[in-house]
């Protein structure tokens, strides 16, 4: 292993292996990444090429004939150095002046110039080739074709920049490998050669072709087309409209032509990703989760800065470079002051608003109904109105406590709410006002939220287990414990879907899979704690009348999430899996 930026180890390697030629393929190559982090592109593509050229020159000057005459330095570059073309005309030749548009293409253009300079100044026998977009096996999942295949297989949103009409020429990687070997063996020293696959396609054409292949090879579980996963996201800065290159030079001089059509190469590529999950799945699980990189696609404003959900959203969004969260709370964003809410949100200019702030003191709300209503109803309305005035959809959080709990089955969105307490009533009023204030709304009723932060049932049980040998917990109230971490992941998934042409706006239930009563929930928490060497205590079942509270609670607040699962193709994990994650974090922090 080595680094092209390290001159001495590179030179030692050349000497140790008696190298006949250098084929310089090493590069930082993802345009999106270069926008957010150009430093690595300058270091690898420019400085790295410079140091590799220095080492190659020193090595070449040491060689004896005929090795010196036969030596070649082949530099592999990109068509992006030429800039872009109109959508309907023009083509790049080897003589086209360079006009790079991004930090990536600028760094590659600079490296091309260095290679030519080392030939002109020092006589180093160099060759340059500029190729169009490659695709095929072992393509890192951040690039368009593998990203589309893998997101399609995992039934995740498939992001497309802008309107998807940017045009690229596609070259199957094995055709490119044959071309490189041809240039290295037979190319004229000091010359450059354009290489492409004669397969111009819009990005949307490419994605739709992959979706059609996946429909045939791996149909979706719900029977719908993979193309319904397509999500249009904000375009990146400096996004070139079209690349097209003239390959007549390599065809006439070196008798090279691609063997694969775009259709045959794409079919091989899709099949390879289907057959080789062992390669790409660890990458997805360990380093990269399938977002478009390098540009903040969505600026998301979140209310309720100190709440469990806002903190969980911050943690999850930090893993996604395509989302930038602006998390606000009192005093700068006070829901009891609607005029301030409007001014602050207008200034922030969000693409999406997540309305998570609420008055959540269920018992105290019985004594402060006006304040609860001011925040949960009027305040929620102000947030939704302000979002609408910015052209932003709103994702509004509500509660299972809108239901009376007098049924034995899980509540669906179609059933009539009938709150038993002030908190539930004010949240229900908020739902109605949000829906009226902003037609672009997703209202989410959730339940029994817990996380490593804030006040919640899991933290309370662990605290009591440290202080007592036994804890008494009600056993006649049933619901769906919901991890704020999983809730955050689902909400960020929703945010990506709001970029589709027909977003699934509406009212949904979203909670952890599976149901349990409070005492069963407590036992699961204690069991996880015990397994990790944490505090433990006996859990004693009691009835609600043994633990009177200021506000009445529903005996059954189970939520059916079938509508959400179908609309967003997302399944929340079982609450017991989530409990283990949260308990482990709490004990680790403690």
Coordinates of C-alpha atoms in Angstrom, one line a residue:
X1 CA 0.0 0.0 0.0
X2 CA 1.1 3.5 -0.7
X3 CA 0.2 7.1 -1.6
X4 CA 1.0 8.8 -4.8
X5 CA 1.6 11.9 -2.8
X6 CA 4.7 10.2 -1.2
X7 CA 7.5 10.6 -3.7
X8 CA 10.2 8.4 -2.1
X9 CA 8.0 5.3 -1.5
X10 CA 6.7 5.6 -5.1
X11 CA 10.2 5.8 -6.5
X12 CA 11.3 2.8 -4.4
X13 CA 8.4 0.8 -5.7
X14 CA 9.2 1.7 -9.3
X15 CA 12.8 0.5 -8.8
X16 CA 11.9 -2.6 -6.9
X17 CA 9.5 -3.9 -9.6
X18 CA 11.3 -2.8 -12.7
X19 CA 8.2 -1.1 -14.0
X20 CA 7.8 -0.8 -17.8
X21 CA 4.9 1.7 -17.7
X22 CA 2.8 3.7 -15.3
X23 CA -1.0 3.9 -15.8
X24 CA -2.1 6.7 -13.6
X25 CA -5.7 6.0 -12.6
X26 CA -5.6 7.2 -9.0
X27 CA -7.9 10.2 -8.4
X28 CA -10.5 11.8 -6.3
X29 CA -13.4 11.5 -8.8
X30 CA -16.8 12.4 -7.3
X31 CA -17.9 15.8 -8.4
X32 CA -20.4 16.2 -5.5
X33 CA -17.7 15.5 -2.9
X34 CA -15.4 18.1 -4.6
X35 CA -18.0 20.8 -4.0
X36 CA -18.0 20.4 -0.2
X37 CA -14.4 19.3 0.2
X38 CA -12.1 20.5 -2.6
X39 CA -9.0 20.2 -0.5
X40 CA -8.7 16.4 -1.1
X41 CA -9.1 16.9 -4.8
X42 CA -6.3 19.4 -5.0
X43 CA -4.0 17.3 -2.9
X44 CA -4.6 14.0 -4.7
X45 CA -5.3 15.1 -8.3
X46 CA -2.8 17.9 -8.6
X47 CA -0.2 17.5 -5.9
X48 CA -0.4 13.7 -6.2
X49 CA 0.1 13.8 -9.9
X50 CA 3.0 16.3 -9.5
X51 CA 4.8 14.0 -7.1
X52 CA 4.1 10.9 -9.2
X53 CA 5.5 12.7 -12.2
X54 CA 8.7 13.6 -10.3
X55 CA 9.2 10.0 -9.2
X56 CA 8.4 8.7 -12.7
X57 CA 10.9 11.2 -14.3
X58 CA 13.7 10.2 -11.8
X59 CA 13.0 6.5 -12.5
X60 CA 12.9 7.0 -16.3
X61 CA 16.1 8.9 -16.4
X62 CA 17.8 6.0 -14.6
X63 CA 16.7 3.4 -17.2
X64 CA 18.9 1.9 -19.8
X65 CA 18.0 1.3 -23.4
X66 CA 15.7 -0.2 -24.7
X67 CA 13.8 0.1 -21.4
X68 CA 14.0 3.9 -21.5
X69 CA 12.6 4.1 -25.0
X70 CA 9.8 1.7 -24.3
X71 CA 8.7 3.3 -21.0
X72 CA 5.3 5.1 -20.9
X73 CA 3.5 7.3 -18.4
X74 CA -0.2 7.0 -19.3
X75 CA -2.4 9.6 -17.5
X76 CA -6.2 8.8 -17.4
X77 CA -8.4 11.9 -17.3
X78 CA -12.0 12.9 -17.9
X79 CA -14.2 14.5 -20.5
X80 CA -15.4 17.0 -17.7
X81 CA -12.2 19.1 -18.3
X82 CA -13.8 20.5 -21.4
X83 CA -16.8 22.0 -19.6
X84 CA -20.3 21.5 -20.9
X85 CA -22.2 21.6 -24.2
X86 CA -25.7 22.7 -25.3
X87 CA -28.2 20.0 -24.9
X88 CA -28.8 19.7 -28.6
X89 CA -25.5 20.3 -30.4
X90 CA -21.7 20.2 -30.2
X91 CA -19.0 17.6 -29.4
X92 CA -15.6 17.7 -27.7
X93 CA -12.5 16.8 -29.7
X94 CA -8.9 16.4 -28.4
X95 CA -8.3 20.0 -29.5
X96 CA -11.2 21.5 -27.5
X97 CA -9.9 24.2 -25.0
X98 CA -10.4 23.3 -21.4
X99 CA -13.2 25.0 -19.4
X100 CA -13.7 23.0 -16.2
X101 CA -16.8 23.8 -14.1
X102 CA -16.3 22.1 -10.8
X103 CA -13.4 21.7 -8.3
X104 CA -13.1 18.1 -9.5
X105 CA -12.8 18.8 -13.2
X106 CA -10.5 21.8 -12.5
X107 CA -8.2 19.5 -10.5
X108 CA -8.1 17.0 -13.4
X109 CA -7.5 19.7 -15.9
X110 CA -4.5 20.9 -13.8
X111 CA -3.1 17.4 -13.7
X112 CA -3.5 17.1 -17.5
X113 CA -1.4 20.3 -17.9
X114 CA 1.3 19.0 -15.6
X115 CA 1.6 15.7 -17.6
X116 CA 1.9 17.7 -20.8
X117 CA 4.5 20.0 -19.2
X118 CA 6.6 17.0 -18.1
X119 CA 6.7 15.8 -21.7
X120 CA 7.4 19.2 -23.2
X121 CA 10.0 20.2 -20.6
X122 CA 11.7 16.9 -19.6
X123 CA 10.9 14.6 -22.5
X124 CA 9.0 12.1 -20.3
X125 CA 7.1 9.8 -22.7
X126 CA 3.5 10.5 -21.8
X127 CA 0.1 9.6 -23.1
X128 CA -3.3 11.1 -22.0
X129 CA -6.8 9.7 -22.4
X130 CA -10.0 11.5 -21.5
X131 CA -13.0 9.2 -21.0
X132 CA -16.7 9.7 -20.5
X133 CA -18.7 8.3 -17.5
X134 CA -17.7 4.8 -16.6
X135 CA -20.1 2.2 -15.2
X136 CA -19.9 -1.5 -14.4
X137 CA -18.9 -3.9 -11.6
X138 CA -17.3 -2.6 -8.4
X139 CA -18.5 1.0 -8.9
X140 CA -18.7 2.7 -5.6
X141 CA -22.3 3.2 -4.4
X142 CA -22.3 7.0 -4.4
X143 CA -22.3 7.2 -8.2
X144 CA -25.5 7.4 -10.2
X145 CA -25.8 3.9 -11.6
X146 CA -24.9 1.9 -8.6
X147 CA -26.8 4.2 -6.3
X148 CA -29.9 3.8 -8.4
X149 CA -29.5 0.0 -8.4
X150 CA -28.9 -0.4 -4.7
X151 CA -31.5 2.1 -3.6
X152 CA -34.0 0.3 -5.9
X153 CA -33.1 -3.0 -4.3
X154 CA -33.5 -1.6 -0.8
X155 CA -36.7 0.3 -1.9
X156 CA -35.2 3.7 -0.9
X157 CA -35.8 7.0 -2.7
X158 CA -33.7 7.3 -5.9
X159 CA -32.5 10.9 -6.1
X160 CA -32.1 12.7 -9.4
X161 CA -30.6 16.2 -9.6
X162 CA -32.8 19.0 -11.0
X163 CA -35.1 17.8 -13.8
X164 CA -32.9 14.8 -14.7
X165 CA -32.3 16.1 -18.2
X166 CA -28.5 16.5 -18.0
X167 CA -26.9 14.4 -20.6
X168 CA -23.8 12.1 -20.2
X169 CA -22.2 9.5 -22.4
X170 CA -21.8 6.1 -20.8
X171 CA -18.8 3.8 -21.2
X172 CA -18.8 0.2 -19.9
X173 CA -15.7 -0.3 -17.7
X174 CA -14.4 -3.3 -19.6
X175 CA -14.5 -1.4 -22.8
X176 CA -12.6 1.4 -21.1
X177 CA -10.0 -1.1 -19.9
X178 CA -9.5 -2.4 -23.5
X179 CA -9.1 1.2 -24.7
X180 CA -6.5 2.0 -22.0
X181 CA -4.4 -1.0 -23.0
X182 CA -4.7 0.0 -26.6
X183 CA -3.5 3.6 -25.9
X184 CA -0.7 2.3 -23.7
X185 CA 0.6 -0.1 -26.3
X186 CA 0.0 1.8 -29.6
X187 CA -0.7 5.4 -28.8
X188 CA 1.7 8.2 -30.1
X189 CA 3.9 9.7 -27.4
X190 CA 2.6 13.2 -26.3
X191 CA -0.9 12.7 -27.7
X192 CA -4.3 12.5 -26.1
X193 CA -7.2 10.3 -27.0
X194 CA -10.9 10.6 -26.3
X195 CA -12.7 7.5 -25.2
X196 CA -16.5 7.1 -24.9
X197 CA -19.3 4.5 -25.3
X198 CA -21.3 6.3 -28.0
X199 CA -24.2 6.1 -25.5
X200 CA -25.6 9.6 -24.7
X201 CA -28.5 9.4 -22.2
X202 CA -30.2 11.9 -19.9
X203 CA -29.8 11.0 -16.2
X204 CA -33.5 10.4 -16.1
X205 CA -33.3 7.9 -19.0
X206 CA -30.5 6.0 -17.2
X207 CA -32.5 5.8 -14.0
X208 CA -35.7 4.7 -15.7
X209 CA -33.8 2.0 -17.6
X210 CA -32.4 0.6 -14.4
X211 CA -35.8 0.7 -12.8
X212 CA -37.3 -1.2 -15.7
X213 CA -34.6 -3.9 -15.3
X214 CA -35.2 -4.1 -11.6
X215 CA -39.0 -4.5 -12.2
X216 CA -38.2 -7.5 -14.3
X217 CA -35.3 -9.0 -12.2
X218 CA -36.4 -8.1 -8.7
X219 CA -40.0 -6.9 -8.5
X220 CA -41.0 -4.7 -5.5
X221 CA -42.8 -6.4 -2.6
X222 CA -45.8 -4.1 -3.0
X223 CA -46.1 -4.7 -6.7
X224 CA -45.5 -1.1 -7.8
X225 CA -42.8 0.0 -10.2
X226 CA -39.3 1.0 -9.1
X227 CA -39.7 4.2 -11.0
X228 CA -42.0 5.4 -8.3
X229 CA -39.0 5.7 -6.0
X230 CA -37.5 8.5 -8.1
X231 CA -37.1 11.6 -6.1
X232 CA -36.1 15.0 -7.6
X233 CA -33.6 16.9 -5.5
X234 CA -32.1 20.3 -5.8
X235 CA -29.5 20.6 -8.5
X236 CA -25.9 21.0 -7.5
X237 CA -23.9 24.1 -8.3
X238 CA -22.0 24.1 -11.6
X239 CA -23.9 21.1 -12.9
X240 CA -22.8 20.7 -16.6
X241 CA -25.7 20.3 -19.0
X242 CA -24.1 17.8 -21.5
X243 CA -20.9 16.0 -22.3
X244 CA -20.2 14.4 -25.7
X245 CA -16.8 13.5 -27.1
X246 CA -15.5 12.7 -30.6
X247 CA -13.7 9.3 -30.6
X248 CA -12.8 9.3 -34.3
X249 CA -9.0 9.7 -33.4
X250 CA -8.8 6.5 -31.3
X251 CA -11.0 4.6 -33.8
X252 CA -8.9 5.6 -36.8
X253 CA -5.4 5.5 -35.3
X254 CA -5.8 2.6 -32.9
X255 CA -8.8 0.7 -34.3
X256 CA -10.7 0.7 -31.0
X257 CA -14.5 0.7 -30.6
X258 CA -16.7 -0.3 -27.6
X259 CA -18.0 -3.8 -27.7
X260 CA -20.9 -3.2 -25.3
X261 CA -24.0 -1.2 -26.1
X262 CA -25.5 0.8 -23.3
X263 CA -28.3 -1.7 -22.9
X264 CA -26.0 -4.8 -22.8
X265 CA -23.5 -3.1 -20.4
X266 CA -26.3 -1.9 -18.1
X267 CA -27.9 -5.3 -18.0
X268 CA -24.6 -6.9 -17.0
X269 CA -24.1 -4.2 -14.4
X270 CA -27.5 -4.6 -12.8
X271 CA -27.0 -8.4 -12.7
X272 CA -23.6 -8.0 -11.1
X273 CA -25.0 -5.9 -8.2
X274 CA -27.8 -8.5 -7.8
X275 CA -25.2 -11.3 -7.6
X276 CA -22.6 -9.5 -5.4
X277 CA -24.3 -8.0 -2.4
X278 CA -21.3 -9.3 -0.4
X279 CA -19.3 -6.4 -1.9
X280 CA -21.6 -3.4 -1.7
X281 CA -23.7 -4.2 1.4
X282 CA -20.8 -3.7 3.9
X283 CA -20.0 -0.4 2.3
X284 CA -23.6 0.7 2.8
X285 CA -23.7 -0.5 6.3
X286 CA -20.4 0.9 7.4
X287 CA -19.6 4.1 5.5
X288 CA -22.3 5.2 3.0
X289 CA -26.1 5.1 3.2
X290 CA -27.2 6.2 -0.2
X291 CA -27.6 9.9 -0.2
X292 CA -26.4 12.2 -3.0
X293 CA -23.2 13.8 -1.8
X294 CA -21.5 17.1 -2.0
X295 CA -24.5 19.5 -2.0
X296 CA -27.0 20.4 0.7
X297 CA -30.1 19.2 -1.1
X298 CA -32.5 20.2 1.7
X299 CA -32.3 22.9 4.3
X300 CA -34.6 21.6 7.0
X301 CA -35.8 23.8 9.9
X302 CA -36.8 21.9 13.0
X303 CA -38.7 23.4 15.9
X304 CA -38.4 22.1 19.5
X305 CA -34.7 22.3 20.0
X306 CA -34.6 20.7 23.4
X307 CA -36.9 17.8 22.6
X308 CA -36.0 14.2 22.1
X309 CA -36.9 14.2 18.5
X310 CA -34.9 17.3 17.6
X311 CA -31.8 15.9 19.2
X312 CA -32.3 12.6 17.4
X313 CA -32.8 14.4 14.1
X314 CA -29.6 16.3 14.6
X315 CA -27.7 13.0 15.3
X316 CA -29.2 11.3 12.2
X317 CA -28.8 14.3 9.8
X318 CA -25.2 14.5 10.7
X319 CA -24.7 11.2 8.8
X320 CA -26.3 12.7 5.7
X321 CA -24.4 15.3 3.8
X322 CA -27.5 15.9 1.6
X323 CA -29.4 17.5 4.5
X324 CA -28.6 20.6 6.6
X325 CA -30.7 21.0 9.8
X326 CA -31.4 24.3 11.4
X327 CA -32.8 23.5 14.8
X328 CA -34.6 26.2 16.7
X329 CA -36.3 26.8 20.0
X330 CA -37.1 29.3 22.6
X331 CA -36.4 32.2 23.0
X332 CA -35.5 32.8 19.3
X333 CA -38.5 30.7 18.1
X334 CA -41.4 31.0 20.6
X335 CA -44.6 29.4 19.6
X336 CA -46.6 31.7 21.8
X337 CA -45.5 34.7 19.6
X338 CA -46.8 33.9 16.1
X339 CA -45.4 37.1 14.6
X340 CA -41.9 36.0 15.7
X341 CA -42.5 32.6 14.3
X342 CA -43.3 34.0 10.9
X343 CA -40.3 36.3 10.9
X344 CA -37.8 33.7 12.0
X345 CA -38.9 31.0 9.6
X346 CA -39.0 33.5 6.7
X347 CA -35.5 34.6 7.5
X348 CA -34.3 30.9 7.6
X349 CA -35.8 30.2 4.1
X350 CA -36.2 26.4 4.7
X351 CA -37.0 23.8 2.1
X352 CA -38.9 21.7 4.7
X353 CA -40.1 22.5 8.2
X354 CA -40.4 19.8 10.9
X355 CA -42.8 21.0 13.5
X356 CA -41.7 19.1 16.6
X357 CA -42.2 21.7 19.3
X358 CA -45.1 21.1 21.7
X359 CA -46.5 21.5 25.2
X360 CA -46.1 17.9 26.3
X361 CA -46.7 18.1 30.1
X362 CA -49.8 15.9 30.0
X363 CA -50.9 16.4 33.6
X364 CA -49.9 20.0 33.9
X365 CA -51.9 20.8 30.8
X366 CA -55.1 20.2 32.8
X367 CA -54.2 23.2 34.9
X368 CA -52.8 25.3 32.0
X369 CA -55.2 24.6 29.1
X370 CA -54.8 28.1 27.6
X371 CA -51.0 27.8 27.4
X372 CA -51.2 24.2 26.0
X373 CA -53.7 25.4 23.3
X374 CA -51.5 28.5 22.5
X375 CA -48.5 26.2 21.8
X376 CA -50.1 23.0 20.4
X377 CA -52.8 24.6 18.3
X378 CA -52.1 28.3 17.6
X379 CA -48.4 27.9 17.6
X380 CA -48.5 24.8 15.3
X381 CA -50.7 26.8 13.0
X382 CA -48.2 29.7 12.9
X383 CA -45.3 27.3 12.0
X384 CA -47.4 25.7 9.2
X385 CA -48.4 29.1 7.8
X386 CA -44.9 30.4 7.9
X387 CA -43.6 27.3 6.1
X388 CA -46.3 27.6 3.4
X389 CA -45.4 31.3 2.8
X390 CA -41.8 30.0 2.1
X391 CA -43.1 27.4 -0.2
X392 CA -42.0 24.7 2.2
X393 CA -44.0 21.6 3.2
X394 CA -44.4 20.9 6.9
X395 CA -44.0 17.6 8.8
X396 CA -46.0 18.0 12.0
X397 CA -45.8 15.7 15.0
X398 CA -48.9 14.7 16.9
X399 CA -49.9 12.1 19.4
X400 CA -51.7 8.9 20.1
X401 CA -53.5 10.7 22.9
X402 CA -56.0 12.1 20.4
X403 CA -57.9 8.8 20.9
X404 CA -60.1 7.8 23.8
X405 CA -58.7 4.3 24.0
X406 CA -62.1 2.6 24.3
X407 CA -61.4 0.0 21.6
X408 CA -59.4 -3.2 21.7
X409 CA -57.7 -2.9 18.3
X410 CA -55.1 -0.6 16.8
X411 CA -56.5 2.8 15.6
X412 CA -56.3 3.7 12.0
X413 CA -56.2 7.2 10.5
X414 CA -59.9 6.9 9.5
X415 CA -61.2 6.5 13.0
X416 CA -62.7 9.4 14.8
X417 CA -60.5 10.9 17.5
X418 CA -62.0 11.6 21.0
X419 CA -59.3 12.9 23.4
X420 CA -59.6 12.2 27.1
X421 CA -57.4 15.0 28.3
X422 CA -56.4 18.6 27.5
X423 CA -53.1 17.7 26.0
X424 CA -54.7 15.3 23.4
X425 CA -57.5 17.8 22.7
X426 CA -55.0 20.7 21.9
X427 CA -52.9 18.4 19.8
X428 CA -56.0 17.4 17.8
X429 CA -56.9 21.0 17.3
X430 CA -53.3 21.6 16.1
X431 CA -53.7 18.9 13.5
X432 CA -56.7 20.6 12.0
X433 CA -55.1 24.0 11.9
X434 CA -51.9 22.7 10.4
X435 CA -53.8 20.9 7.6
X436 CA -55.8 24.1 6.8
X437 CA -52.7 26.4 7.0
X438 CA -50.4 24.4 4.7
X439 CA -51.8 22.0 2.1
X440 CA -48.3 20.5 1.8
X441 CA -48.4 18.7 5.1
X442 CA -47.5 15.4 6.5
X443 CA -49.0 15.0 10.0
X444 CA -47.6 12.1 12.0
X445 CA -49.2 10.7 15.1
X446 CA -46.7 8.8 17.2
X447 CA -46.7 7.2 20.7
X448 CA -44.6 6.6 23.8
X449 CA -41.5 8.2 22.6
X450 CA -38.2 7.4 24.2
X451 CA -34.5 8.1 23.5
X452 CA -31.1 8.5 25.1
X453 CA -31.9 12.2 25.8
X454 CA -34.7 14.2 27.5
X455 CA -37.3 13.0 29.9
X456 CA -38.8 9.6 29.0
X457 CA -40.0 6.3 30.3
X458 CA -36.7 4.4 29.6
X459 CA -34.6 6.9 31.5
X460 CA -37.1 6.9 34.4
X461 CA -37.1 3.1 34.7
X462 CA -33.3 3.0 34.8
X463 CA -33.2 5.7 37.4
X464 CA -35.7 4.0 39.6
X465 CA -33.9 0.6 39.2
X466 CA -30.8 2.3 40.6
X467 CA -32.8 3.4 43.7
X468 CA -35.3 0.7 44.4
X469 CA -35.6 -3.1 44.5
X470 CA -39.1 -3.0 43.0
X471 CA -41.0 -0.5 40.8
X472 CA -44.8 -0.5 40.4
X473 CA -46.0 0.1 36.8
X474 CA -49.5 0.2 35.4
X475 CA -50.5 -2.8 33.3
X476 CA -53.9 -1.8 31.9
X477 CA -52.7 0.8 29.3
X478 CA -51.4 -0.4 26.0
X479 CA -49.5 1.3 23.2
X480 CA -46.5 1.3 20.8
X481 CA -43.2 2.4 22.3
X482 CA -41.3 4.4 19.7
X483 CA -37.6 5.2 19.6
X484 CA -37.0 8.9 18.8
X485 CA -33.9 7.7 16.9
X486 CA -36.0 5.5 14.6
X487 CA -38.6 8.2 14.4
X488 CA -35.9 10.6 13.2
X489 CA -34.7 8.1 10.6
X490 CA -38.2 7.7 9.3
X491 CA -38.8 11.5 9.2
X492 CA -35.6 12.1 7.2
X493 CA -36.8 9.4 4.8
X494 CA -40.1 11.3 4.5
X495 CA -38.2 14.5 3.7
X496 CA -36.5 12.8 0.7
X497 CA -39.9 11.7 -0.6
X498 CA -41.3 15.2 -0.4
X499 CA -39.0 16.0 -3.4
X500 CA -41.0 13.7 -5.7
X501 CA -43.4 15.1 -8.3
X502 CA -46.5 13.8 -6.3
X503 CA -45.5 13.8 -2.6
X504 CA -47.8 11.6 -0.4
X505 CA -49.1 14.4 1.8
X506 CA -51.7 13.6 4.5
X507 CA -52.2 12.2 8.0
X508 CA -50.3 9.1 9.1
X509 CA -49.6 7.0 12.1
X510 CA -45.9 6.3 12.7
X511 CA -44.9 4.3 15.8
X512 CA -42.7 1.4 16.8
X513 CA -43.8 -2.0 15.5
X514 CA -45.5 -4.3 18.1
X515 CA -47.4 -3.3 21.2
X516 CA -47.1 -3.7 24.9
X517 CA -48.5 -2.4 28.2
X518 CA -46.4 -0.1 30.4
X519 CA -45.4 -2.8 32.8
X520 CA -44.3 -5.1 30.0
X521 CA -42.3 -2.1 28.6
X522 CA -40.6 -1.7 31.9
X523 CA -39.7 -5.3 32.1
X524 CA -38.1 -5.2 28.7
X525 CA -36.0 -2.1 29.8
X526 CA -34.9 -3.9 33.0
X527 CA -34.0 -7.0 31.0
X528 CA -31.8 -5.1 28.6
X529 CA -30.2 -3.3 31.5
X530 CA -29.5 -6.6 33.3
X531 CA -28.0 -8.1 30.2
X532 CA -25.6 -5.2 30.0
X533 CA -24.6 -5.2 33.6
X534 CA -26.8 -2.2 34.5
X535 CA -29.3 -1.7 37.3
X536 CA -32.2 -4.0 37.8
X537 CA -35.4 -4.2 39.8
X538 CA -38.6 -6.2 40.0
X539 CA -41.6 -4.8 38.1
X540 CA -44.9 -5.0 39.9
X541 CA -48.2 -4.8 37.9
X542 CA -50.7 -2.3 39.1
X543 CA -54.0 -0.8 37.8
X544 CA -54.4 2.7 36.6
X545 CA -56.7 3.5 39.6
X546 CA -53.7 2.5 41.9
X547 CA -51.7 5.3 40.3
X548 CA -54.1 8.3 39.8
X549 CA -52.9 11.1 37.6
X550 CA -54.3 14.6 37.0
X551 CA -55.0 13.8 33.3
X552 CA -56.8 10.6 32.2
X553 CA -54.9 8.3 29.8
X554 CA -56.4 6.1 27.1
X555 CA -56.4 2.4 28.0
X556 CA -55.6 1.6 24.4
X557 CA -53.6 3.9 22.2
X558 CA -52.2 1.3 19.7
X559 CA -51.6 2.8 16.3
X560 CA -51.9 1.0 13.0
X561 CA -49.1 2.1 10.7
X562 CA -50.2 0.2 7.6
X563 CA -51.1 3.4 5.7
X564 CA -47.7 4.9 6.3
X565 CA -45.8 1.8 5.4
X566 CA -47.6 1.6 2.1
X567 CA -47.2 5.3 1.2
X568 CA -43.5 5.7 2.2
X569 CA -42.3 2.1 1.8
X570 CA -40.9 2.2 5.3
X571 CA -41.2 -0.2 8.2
X572 CA -40.4 0.8 11.7
X573 CA -38.4 -1.8 13.7
X574 CA -40.0 -3.7 16.6
X575 CA -40.0 -1.6 19.8
X576 CA -37.9 -4.2 21.6
X577 CA -35.0 -3.8 19.1
X578 CA -35.1 -0.1 19.7
X579 CA -35.1 -0.4 23.5
X580 CA -31.8 -2.4 23.3
X581 CA -30.1 0.4 21.3
X582 CA -31.3 3.2 23.7
X583 CA -30.5 1.3 26.9
X584 CA -27.0 0.5 25.6
X585 CA -26.4 4.2 24.9
X586 CA -27.7 5.3 28.3
X587 CA -25.6 2.8 30.2
X588 CA -22.6 3.6 28.1
X589 CA -23.0 7.3 28.8
X590 CA -23.6 6.6 32.5

